[in-house]
Each structure stands twice: as C-alpha cells, then as structure tokens.
Tab-separated table of C-alpha atoms in Angstrom:
chain	number	residue	atom	x	y	z
A	1	MET	CA	-4.963	6.355	-17.481
A	2	PRO	CA	-6.713	2.983	-16.921
A	3	LEU	CA	-9.778	2.876	-14.676
A	4	THR	CA	-8.076	0.499	-12.241
A	5	ARG	CA	-5.521	3.204	-11.524
A	6	LEU	CA	-7.726	6.295	-11.764
A	7	VAL	CA	-10.311	5.167	-9.205
A	8	PRO	CA	-7.829	4.344	-6.378
A	9	GLU	CA	-6.033	7.631	-6.934
A	10	ALA	CA	-9.350	9.498	-6.849
A	11	PHE	CA	-10.212	7.857	-3.527
A	12	SER	CA	-6.758	8.753	-2.199
A	13	VAL	CA	-6.982	12.396	-3.266
A	14	LEU	CA	-10.460	12.712	-1.760
A	15	THR	CA	-9.198	11.165	1.482
A	16	ILE	CA	-6.344	13.681	1.668
A	17	CYS	CA	-8.760	16.576	1.094
A	18	LEU	CA	-11.080	15.364	3.853
A	19	VAL	CA	-8.136	14.894	6.206
A	20	ALA	CA	-7.051	18.465	5.497
A	21	LEU	CA	-10.575	19.726	6.251
A	22	LEU	CA	-10.673	17.791	9.523
A	23	ILE	CA	-7.282	19.157	10.566
A	24	LEU	CA	-8.391	22.684	9.678
A	25	LEU	CA	-11.611	22.294	11.659
A	26	GLY	CA	-9.668	20.899	14.606
A	27	LEU	CA	-7.103	23.686	14.603
A	28	LEU	CA	-9.832	26.337	14.386
A	29	CYS	CA	-11.668	24.773	17.332
A	30	ILE	CA	-8.442	24.601	19.349
A	31	ALA	CA	-7.766	28.277	18.633
A	32	TYR	CA	-11.363	29.107	19.538
A	33	SER	CA	-11.006	27.213	22.811
A	34	PHE	CA	-7.842	29.127	23.708
A	35	TYR	CA	-9.573	32.381	22.794
A	36	PHE	CA	-12.481	31.512	25.056
A	37	GLN	CA	-10.109	30.513	27.849
A	38	SER	CA	-8.288	33.849	27.575
A	39	HIS	CA	-11.598	35.676	27.965
A	40	VAL	CA	-12.381	33.693	31.084
A	41	ARG	CA	-9.009	34.288	32.737
A	42	LYS	CA	-7.971	37.745	31.595
A	43	GLN	CA	-11.248	39.620	31.440
A	44	GLY	CA	-12.772	38.328	34.625
A	45	PHE	CA	-15.788	36.507	33.228
A	46	ILE	CA	-16.218	34.419	36.343
A	47	GLN	CA	-19.547	33.012	35.221
A	48	LEU	CA	-18.002	31.677	32.026
A	49	GLY	CA	-15.263	29.985	34.031
A	50	TYR	CA	-17.865	27.370	34.899
A	51	PHE	CA	-18.131	26.356	31.249
A	52	SER	CA	-14.379	26.224	30.587
A	53	GLY	CA	-13.732	23.287	32.918
A	54	PRO	CA	-13.130	20.505	30.361
A	55	TRP	CA	-11.281	22.607	27.794
A	56	ILE	CA	-8.138	20.467	28.015
A	57	ILE	CA	-10.074	17.252	27.353
A	58	ARG	CA	-11.818	18.921	24.422
A	59	ILE	CA	-8.448	19.772	22.900
A	60	ILE	CA	-7.188	16.251	23.583
A	61	PHE	CA	-10.208	14.884	21.722
A	62	ILE	CA	-9.310	17.017	18.707
A	63	CYS	CA	-5.666	15.884	18.902
A	64	PHE	CA	-6.732	12.239	18.809
A	65	ALA	CA	-8.922	12.986	15.775
A	66	ILE	CA	-6.012	14.653	13.978
A	67	TRP	CA	-3.699	11.773	14.932
A	68	TRP	CA	-6.148	9.294	13.412
A	69	ALA	CA	-6.621	11.401	10.265
A	70	VAL	CA	-2.885	11.746	9.619
A	71	GLY	CA	-2.442	8.002	10.101
A	72	GLU	CA	-5.046	7.356	7.412
A	73	ILE	CA	-2.821	9.107	4.875
A	74	PHE	CA	0.025	6.629	5.351
A	75	ARG	CA	-2.151	3.652	4.347
A	76	LEU	CA	-3.080	5.143	0.961
A	77	SER	CA	-1.895	3.278	-2.108
A	78	LEU	CA	-1.326	6.614	-3.873
A	79	PHE	CA	1.991	7.132	-2.085
A	80	ARG	CA	3.274	3.679	-2.966
A	81	ARG	CA	3.114	4.093	-6.701
A	82	HIS	CA	6.099	4.927	-8.862
A	83	ARG	CA	8.008	8.052	-7.778
A	84	ARG	CA	5.674	8.801	-4.883
A	85	LEU	CA	6.353	9.470	-1.187
A	86	LEU	CA	6.668	5.870	0.032
A	87	SER	CA	7.818	4.307	-3.240
A	88	GLY	CA	11.430	5.060	-2.328
A	89	LEU	CA	11.223	2.822	0.725
A	90	ASP	CA	12.158	-0.803	0.329
A	91	LEU	CA	9.478	-3.456	0.688
A	92	ARG	CA	10.357	-4.160	4.310
A	93	TRP	CA	9.850	-0.555	5.350
A	94	GLN	CA	6.532	-0.355	3.517
A	95	GLU	CA	5.370	-3.400	5.442
A	96	ASN	CA	6.478	-1.811	8.712
A	97	VAL	CA	4.494	1.342	7.860
A	98	CYS	CA	1.370	-0.802	7.488
A	99	LYS	CA	2.013	-2.479	10.827
A	100	TRP	CA	2.541	0.901	12.485
A	101	TYR	CA	-0.739	2.093	10.966
A	102	ILE	CA	-2.717	-0.775	12.514
A	103	VAL	CA	-1.198	-0.255	15.956
A	104	SER	CA	-1.426	3.541	15.818
A	105	ASN	CA	-4.967	3.919	14.481
A	106	LEU	CA	-6.847	0.759	15.426
A	107	GLY	CA	-4.900	0.244	18.641
A	108	PHE	CA	-4.537	3.781	19.975
A	109	ALA	CA	-6.174	6.708	18.156
A	110	GLU	CA	-9.639	5.219	17.640
A	111	PRO	CA	-10.027	3.697	21.132
A	112	CYS	CA	-8.850	6.986	22.659
A	113	LEU	CA	-11.411	8.878	20.568
A	114	PHE	CA	-14.223	6.678	21.865
A	115	LEU	CA	-13.025	6.876	25.474
A	116	THR	CA	-12.630	10.654	25.404
A	117	LEU	CA	-16.160	11.007	24.073
A	118	MET	CA	-17.525	8.914	26.927
A	119	PHE	CA	-15.643	10.873	29.579
A	120	LEU	CA	-16.871	14.181	28.173
A	121	LEU	CA	-20.465	12.991	28.326
A	122	ARG	CA	-20.146	11.323	31.703
A	123	ALA	CA	-18.580	14.240	33.567
A	124	PRO	CA	-21.689	16.480	33.815
A	125	LEU	CA	-23.511	13.695	35.633
A	126	LYS	CA	-20.674	13.502	38.171
A	127	MET	CA	-20.444	17.175	38.994
A	128	GLU	CA	-20.389	16.564	42.703
A	129	SER	CA	-17.037	14.783	42.364
A	130	GLY	CA	-15.288	17.886	41.068
A	131	ALA	CA	-15.557	17.590	37.299
A	132	MET	CA	-14.944	21.340	36.963
A	133	SER	CA	-11.427	21.379	38.366
A	134	GLY	CA	-8.143	21.328	36.479
A	135	LYS	CA	-7.263	18.207	38.402
A	136	TRP	CA	-10.182	16.458	36.727
A	137	ASN	CA	-8.687	17.211	33.314
A	138	MET	CA	-5.362	15.672	34.247
A	139	ASN	CA	-6.941	12.633	35.889
A	140	THR	CA	-9.240	12.080	32.930
A	141	ALA	CA	-6.360	12.264	30.448
A	142	GLY	CA	-4.550	9.635	32.504
A	143	TYR	CA	-7.607	7.377	32.643
A	144	ILE	CA	-8.053	7.613	28.865
A	145	ILE	CA	-4.496	6.432	28.257
A	146	LEU	CA	-4.811	3.763	30.953
A	147	TYR	CA	-8.052	2.311	29.594
A	148	CYS	CA	-6.629	2.346	26.073
A	149	LEU	CA	-3.576	0.277	27.007
A	150	PRO	CA	-5.327	-3.146	26.839
A	151	MET	CA	-6.519	-2.449	23.283
A	152	LEU	CA	-3.090	-1.147	22.310
A	153	ALA	CA	-1.440	-4.256	23.750
A	154	LEU	CA	-3.845	-6.581	21.932
A	155	GLN	CA	-3.351	-4.872	18.576
A	156	LEU	CA	0.408	-4.880	19.081
A	157	ALA	CA	0.276	-8.581	19.891
A	158	VAL	CA	-1.685	-9.286	16.687
A	159	VAL	CA	0.853	-7.406	14.578
A	160	LEU	CA	3.961	-8.859	16.211
A	161	SER	CA	2.581	-12.400	16.358
A	162	GLU	CA	1.454	-12.511	12.744
A	163	SER	CA	3.833	-15.291	11.772
A	164	ARG	CA	2.895	-17.354	14.846
A	165	LEU	CA	-0.838	-17.113	14.255
A	166	ASN	CA	-1.100	-18.086	10.588
A	167	GLY	CA	0.474	-21.521	10.548
A	168	CYS	CA	4.159	-20.719	9.959
A	169	SER	CA	6.941	-22.670	11.632
A	170	GLY	CA	6.769	-22.449	15.410
A	171	SER	CA	3.219	-21.097	15.288
A	172	TYR	CA	0.893	-21.254	18.288
A	173	VAL	CA	-2.308	-21.746	16.290
A	174	LYS	CA	-3.248	-21.907	12.631
A	175	LEU	CA	-5.558	-19.087	11.589
A	176	PRO	CA	-6.515	-18.029	8.078
A	177	HIS	CA	-4.086	-15.481	6.727
A	178	ASP	CA	-6.796	-12.802	6.558
A	179	PHE	CA	-7.020	-12.791	10.360
A	180	THR	CA	-3.524	-11.389	10.811
A	181	ARG	CA	-2.430	-9.940	7.465
A	182	THR	CA	-1.453	-6.270	7.771
A	183	TYR	CA	-0.199	-5.875	4.206
A	184	SER	CA	-0.413	-7.462	0.802
A	185	ARG	CA	2.396	-7.560	-1.746
A	186	VAL	CA	1.239	-6.579	-5.218
A	187	THR	CA	2.842	-5.355	-8.419
A	188	ILE	CA	2.070	-1.763	-9.478
A	189	ASP	CA	3.775	-0.142	-12.461
A	190	HIS	CA	6.185	-3.078	-12.690
A	191	ASP	CA	7.280	-2.506	-9.078
A	192	GLN	CA	6.429	-4.706	-6.134
A	193	VAL	CA	4.870	-2.718	-3.275
A	194	ALA	CA	3.170	-3.498	0.029
A	195	LEU	CA	-0.407	-2.254	0.311
A	196	CYS	CA	-1.941	-1.903	3.754
A	197	THR	CA	-4.806	-4.229	4.667
A	198	TYR	CA	-6.955	-4.663	7.772
A	199	PRO	CA	-6.398	-7.847	9.802
A	200	LEU	CA	-9.759	-9.406	10.594
A	201	LEU	CA	-8.646	-10.170	14.146
A	202	SER	CA	-7.727	-6.526	14.739
A	203	THR	CA	-11.063	-5.410	13.323
A	204	ILE	CA	-12.943	-7.845	15.583
A	205	LEU	CA	-11.108	-6.534	18.644
A	206	LEU	CA	-11.923	-2.953	17.696
A	207	GLY	CA	-15.540	-3.929	17.030
A	208	VAL	CA	-15.934	-5.494	20.459
A	209	PHE	CA	-14.396	-2.416	22.076
A	210	ALA	CA	-16.690	-0.086	20.118
A	211	ALA	CA	-19.752	-2.228	20.879
A	212	LEU	CA	-19.106	-2.060	24.626
A	213	LEU	CA	-18.690	1.710	24.558
A	214	THR	CA	-21.751	2.109	22.327
A	215	ALA	CA	-23.843	0.135	24.817
A	216	TYR	CA	-22.505	2.336	27.597
A	217	LEU	CA	-23.348	5.422	25.518
A	218	PHE	CA	-26.958	4.267	25.173
A	219	TRP	CA	-27.190	3.880	28.939
A	220	LEU	CA	-25.475	7.224	29.457
A	221	GLY	CA	-27.673	8.926	26.894
A	222	ARG	CA	-30.758	7.588	28.625
A	223	GLN	CA	-29.585	9.105	31.888
A	224	ILE	CA	-29.004	12.445	30.178
A	225	LEU	CA	-32.282	12.501	28.276
A	226	THR	CA	-34.295	11.838	31.440
A	227	LEU	CA	-32.793	14.961	33.008
A	228	VAL	CA	-32.484	17.558	30.252
A	229	ILE	CA	-35.221	20.172	29.906
A	230	ASN	CA	-34.047	21.927	26.753
A	231	LYS	CA	-35.306	20.656	23.384
A	232	ARG	CA	-32.254	21.798	21.463
A	233	LEU	CA	-30.015	19.912	23.852
A	234	GLN	CA	-32.152	16.830	23.372
A	235	LYS	CA	-31.671	17.089	19.621
A	236	ARG	CA	-27.910	17.322	20.078
A	237	VAL	CA	-27.835	14.319	22.382
A	238	TYR	CA	-29.920	12.329	19.899
A	239	THR	CA	-27.593	13.417	17.085
A	240	LEU	CA	-24.538	12.280	19.009
A	241	ILE	CA	-26.107	8.934	19.887
A	242	PHE	CA	-27.124	8.419	16.252
A	243	SER	CA	-23.614	9.324	15.111
A	244	VAL	CA	-21.968	6.766	17.364
A	245	SER	CA	-24.535	4.007	16.825
A	246	SER	CA	-24.456	4.315	13.026
A	247	PHE	CA	-20.993	5.447	11.937
A	248	LEU	CA	-18.991	3.119	14.182
A	249	PRO	CA	-20.823	-0.087	13.180
A	250	LEU	CA	-20.593	1.017	9.550
A	251	ARG	CA	-16.821	1.396	9.827
A	252	ILE	CA	-16.407	-2.005	11.465
A	253	THR	CA	-18.595	-3.614	8.799
A	254	MET	CA	-16.606	-2.060	5.940
A	255	LEU	CA	-13.305	-3.146	7.499
A	256	CYS	CA	-14.567	-6.713	7.892
A	257	LEU	CA	-15.776	-6.840	4.292
A	258	SER	CA	-12.438	-5.559	3.023
A	259	VAL	CA	-10.735	-8.872	3.859
A	260	LEU	CA	-12.868	-10.532	1.167
A	261	THR	CA	-11.267	-8.501	-1.627
A	262	ARG	CA	-7.820	-8.084	-3.112
A	263	ALA	CA	-5.789	-5.145	-1.804
A	264	ASP	CA	-5.214	-3.826	-5.343
A	265	SER	CA	-8.867	-3.994	-6.397
A	266	ILE	CA	-11.284	-1.091	-6.793
A	267	LEU	CA	-13.714	-2.738	-4.371
A	268	PHE	CA	-11.087	-2.770	-1.616
A	269	GLU	CA	-10.388	0.929	-2.189
A	270	ALA	CA	-14.118	1.685	-2.054
A	271	LEU	CA	-14.618	-0.262	1.186
A	272	SER	CA	-11.571	1.358	2.767
A	273	PHE	CA	-12.800	4.809	1.778
A	274	LEU	CA	-16.277	4.149	3.182
A	275	ALA	CA	-14.690	2.975	6.428
A	276	PHE	CA	-12.638	6.167	6.543
A	277	LEU	CA	-15.632	8.332	5.660
A	278	SER	CA	-17.771	6.860	8.439
A	279	LEU	CA	-15.254	7.700	11.151
A	280	PHE	CA	-14.557	11.069	9.526
A	281	CYS	CA	-18.256	11.947	9.883
A	282	PHE	CA	-18.184	10.739	13.481
A	283	CYS	CA	-15.215	13.011	14.239
A	284	VAL	CA	-16.784	16.065	12.582
A	285	VAL	CA	-20.112	15.621	14.378
A	286	SER	CA	-18.412	15.036	17.730
A	287	ILE	CA	-16.090	18.034	17.392
A	288	CYS	CA	-19.006	20.299	16.513
A	289	LEU	CA	-21.236	19.038	19.330
A	290	LEU	CA	-18.606	18.675	22.044
A	291	VAL	CA	-16.167	21.484	21.246
A	292	TYR	CA	-17.408	24.173	18.883
A	293	PHE	CA	-21.023	24.579	20.000
A	294	PRO	CA	-20.264	24.653	23.754
A	295	VAL	CA	-17.582	27.322	23.279
A	296	SER	CA	-19.662	29.295	20.790
A	297	ASP	CA	-22.717	29.337	23.022
A	298	SER	CA	-20.662	30.120	26.094
A	299	MET	CA	-19.068	33.077	24.321
A	300	ALA	CA	-22.598	34.367	23.725
A	301	LEU	CA	-22.967	34.496	27.521
A	302	ARG	CA	-19.923	36.689	28.060
A	303	GLY	CA	-22.128	39.678	28.885
A	304	LEU	CA	-23.712	37.978	31.864
A	305	ARG	CA	-21.093	39.365	34.232
A	306	ASP	CA	-22.593	42.844	33.931
A	307	MET	CA	-26.185	41.663	34.234
A	308	ASP	CA	-28.192	41.019	37.320
A	309	GLU	CA	-29.027	37.356	37.615
A	310	ASP	CA	-32.718	38.163	38.081
A	311	ASP	CA	-32.797	39.873	34.698
A	312	VAL	CA	-31.351	36.937	32.792
A	313	THR	CA	-34.108	34.937	31.217
A	314	GLU	CA	-33.836	31.314	30.307
A	315	GLU	CA	-34.117	32.170	26.625
A	316	ARG	CA	-31.267	34.667	26.708
A	317	SER	CA	-28.879	32.685	28.835
A	318	GLY	CA	-29.270	29.511	26.838
A	319	ALA	CA	-28.693	27.578	30.041
A	320	LEU	CA	-29.166	23.898	29.532
A	321	LEU	CA	-30.082	22.644	32.943
A	322	LEU	CA	-30.731	19.061	33.755
A	323	ALA	CA	-33.872	18.449	35.719
A	324	PRO	CA	-33.433	18.260	39.502
A	325	GLN	CA	-32.404	14.858	40.738
A	326	ASN	CA	-34.385	15.091	43.953
A	327	GLU	CA	-37.873	16.226	44.828
A	328	ASP	CA	-36.653	19.045	47.054
A	329	SER	CA	-34.926	20.845	44.202
A	330	LEU	CA	-36.331	24.037	42.783
A	331	SER	CA	-38.894	24.028	40.015
A	332	ILE	CA	-38.015	25.372	36.578
A	333	THR	CA	-39.774	28.659	37.268
A	334	GLY	CA	-37.800	29.098	40.444
A	335	ARG	CA	-34.354	28.894	38.849
A	336	ARG	CA	-34.028	32.644	38.504
A	337	ASP	CA	-33.762	33.161	42.240
A	338	LEU	CA	-30.336	31.532	42.377
A	339	ARG	CA	-29.075	33.353	45.422
A	340	SER	CA	-31.981	32.202	47.605
A	341	SER	CA	-31.459	28.604	46.560
A	342	SER	CA	-27.709	28.294	46.945
A	343	GLN	CA	-28.132	25.068	48.846
A	344	GLU	CA	-30.084	23.430	46.010
A	345	ARG	CA	-28.051	21.490	43.497
A	346	TYR	CA	-28.534	21.387	39.737
A	347	VAL	CA	-26.516	19.252	37.413
A	348	GLU	CA	-25.843	21.320	34.302
A	349	LEU	CA	-25.017	19.711	31.006
A	350	SER	CA	-24.287	22.971	29.242
A	351	LEU	CA	-20.653	22.431	30.166
A	352	PHE	CA	-20.356	20.198	27.112
A	353	LEU	CA	-23.465	20.579	25.019
A	354	GLU	CA	-24.459	24.216	25.555
A	355	ALA	CA	-27.120	25.603	23.264
A	356	GLY	CA	-28.506	29.105	23.100
A	357	ASN	CA	-32.168	29.360	22.211
C-alpha cells in the first residue's frame, strides 16, 4: 500500500477510535449523572440535591460533544475510497455531506459547546438569581440555542452563497476560492470523489466567536479565582482556562493552515487531524472537570445526611466555597456553625467543580 494512501487511512482510523472513546466517556458520565440524580431523589439525600442543580446542562454539554465527534467521522476521506461507506453516493451527495458537516460542526456543535461551558461556569456566580432550579436548566438550554443562531446563520450563508462569493456569474463579490470552498474534487483509485475542506471564511467566523468567548472566560476565571479558597479547585480552574486558551486557538490555526494544502495530500490530513485532536482534548478535559468530578465528589458526600453539620470538617466534606463577597460574611473558621449564620450568603462553586480533599 503506498504511503500516500496508508497515512490518510491511519489518521482516519485513529480519529474513529478517539471518537469512540469520547462517546464512551460521554455515555458513562451521562449514566453516572442519572445514577447520582436517582440517589438525590429516591434516597432523600437533601444535601446532595444542592449539587444536582445543573445536571441537565451537563448532559446537554456531553450531547453537543458527541454530536461534534460523530460529525467528524463524516468528513474522513477513508469512507470515500473505493467500496467504502460514502463511495456509493454520487459526487453531488458527497459534496452535500461536506456542506452539512461545515454547518453542523462549525456552525452549531462547536459554538454550542463553547456557550454551554460559559453558562456552566457563570451560574455559580449568579446563585442569587436561582441557578439551582429546574427552570434555570430549561432557560439556559434555550439561551444556548438562541445565542448559537447567529453563528449557525452565518455558516449557512457561507455554504449556500459559495457560488456568489467566489466570482461566478451573478456573484456579489469576488473572493478567493479558498474562502468558501467546502469540498475539493480529486481522483482516488480511479474514481472521482469529493473530499471535505474547511472554508477560510467559516474558520475566521468560528475563530472570532471563540476569541470572544475566550476573552470572556478569562474575565470569568478571574472572578472565580479571586473568590475560591480551595487549592484543588484553583488547579481545576487553571486547567480549564489553559484548555480553552490553548486548544481552541490551536484548532483555529490548524484549520486556517489547511487551506494552503491540497485536500488529497498527507499534510492536509495531518493538519485536519491536529485540529480534531485539539478539540477532542478540550472536550475530554471539560467533561472531566465539569461533569465527572463534580458528580464523583458529590457522591462522596452522600453520607452527610446522617451526620451532624458541626461534625463535618472542611477536609471531609470537600466543600469548595467561594470567599464571602461582603465584609459582613462569616470567616472561614466560622463556616461550621451554619445554622447560626443562615442569613449570611456564600456563593459555592462546588456545584460544578467540586473537589474532595
């Protein structure tokens, strides 16, 4: 088998394996979340009910990650080769699959992933507005879809207006073909196929969207880090900020560089795989920090119902409290007397990033 064929197929197989691992991780976390929710509702762990507030948004985040991962499979050149899954489709349908991929992943799944992450991190700082209620979950899901619509509309416009943006008859403007090209026709095994490419204009739009949310994350992370009093939580917040600020720019950079290469070249496959790998790492880190660890640490607190609050030490409870936001709040040493300070308000981040010491 020639190297020019072996390397793309190796990248494709590795991508499928990583997608399967991400789906497996997501399904396990969803099952774990339902298991935790059943403990809260059926066994009367009232204290743990506080931590189960955003469970629907956590599951939605995983669903968006799985949606994105499955979409990545349809762009692979492996399935367009002779006698493969998409090779039976005519050239027109293969081109439409590439257009659907751009709209689905770059226009919907990825923006929704970023937005869901921001809402999960923002909610603990807005506890007074009712972030614990089921109504908050429904409202947040609606806001995520609503805020994603402009990006979806822009990506759809790029795909549908391809012929009017690259200098064809009746075109509005004349842009280089790389700005709007969603596919490239090449010959593989004596058959003409359409390989998916990344329009530079779509990548720029996604990059601007990601840059705005990354800037907001830095501001949000600064607010969180000035309030947290648990070192392990600080490490998790730093890890999440590093994940977003490194993996997202890396993906955008790889997608932009891919327009400089041929769609059937090894370099294009390598750049596409690196772009996929960067967002894959972002999804894994986010799922672990925002879904698995909070549920796992909260399950470790399930015995608190039978304990007296005065006997629960900070080390055992793993409570990740944010520092008081006013001077009249209790000191750290006074947190154990919760009943005598019912009027004092603490904003607790353990809802999303719980850590047991």
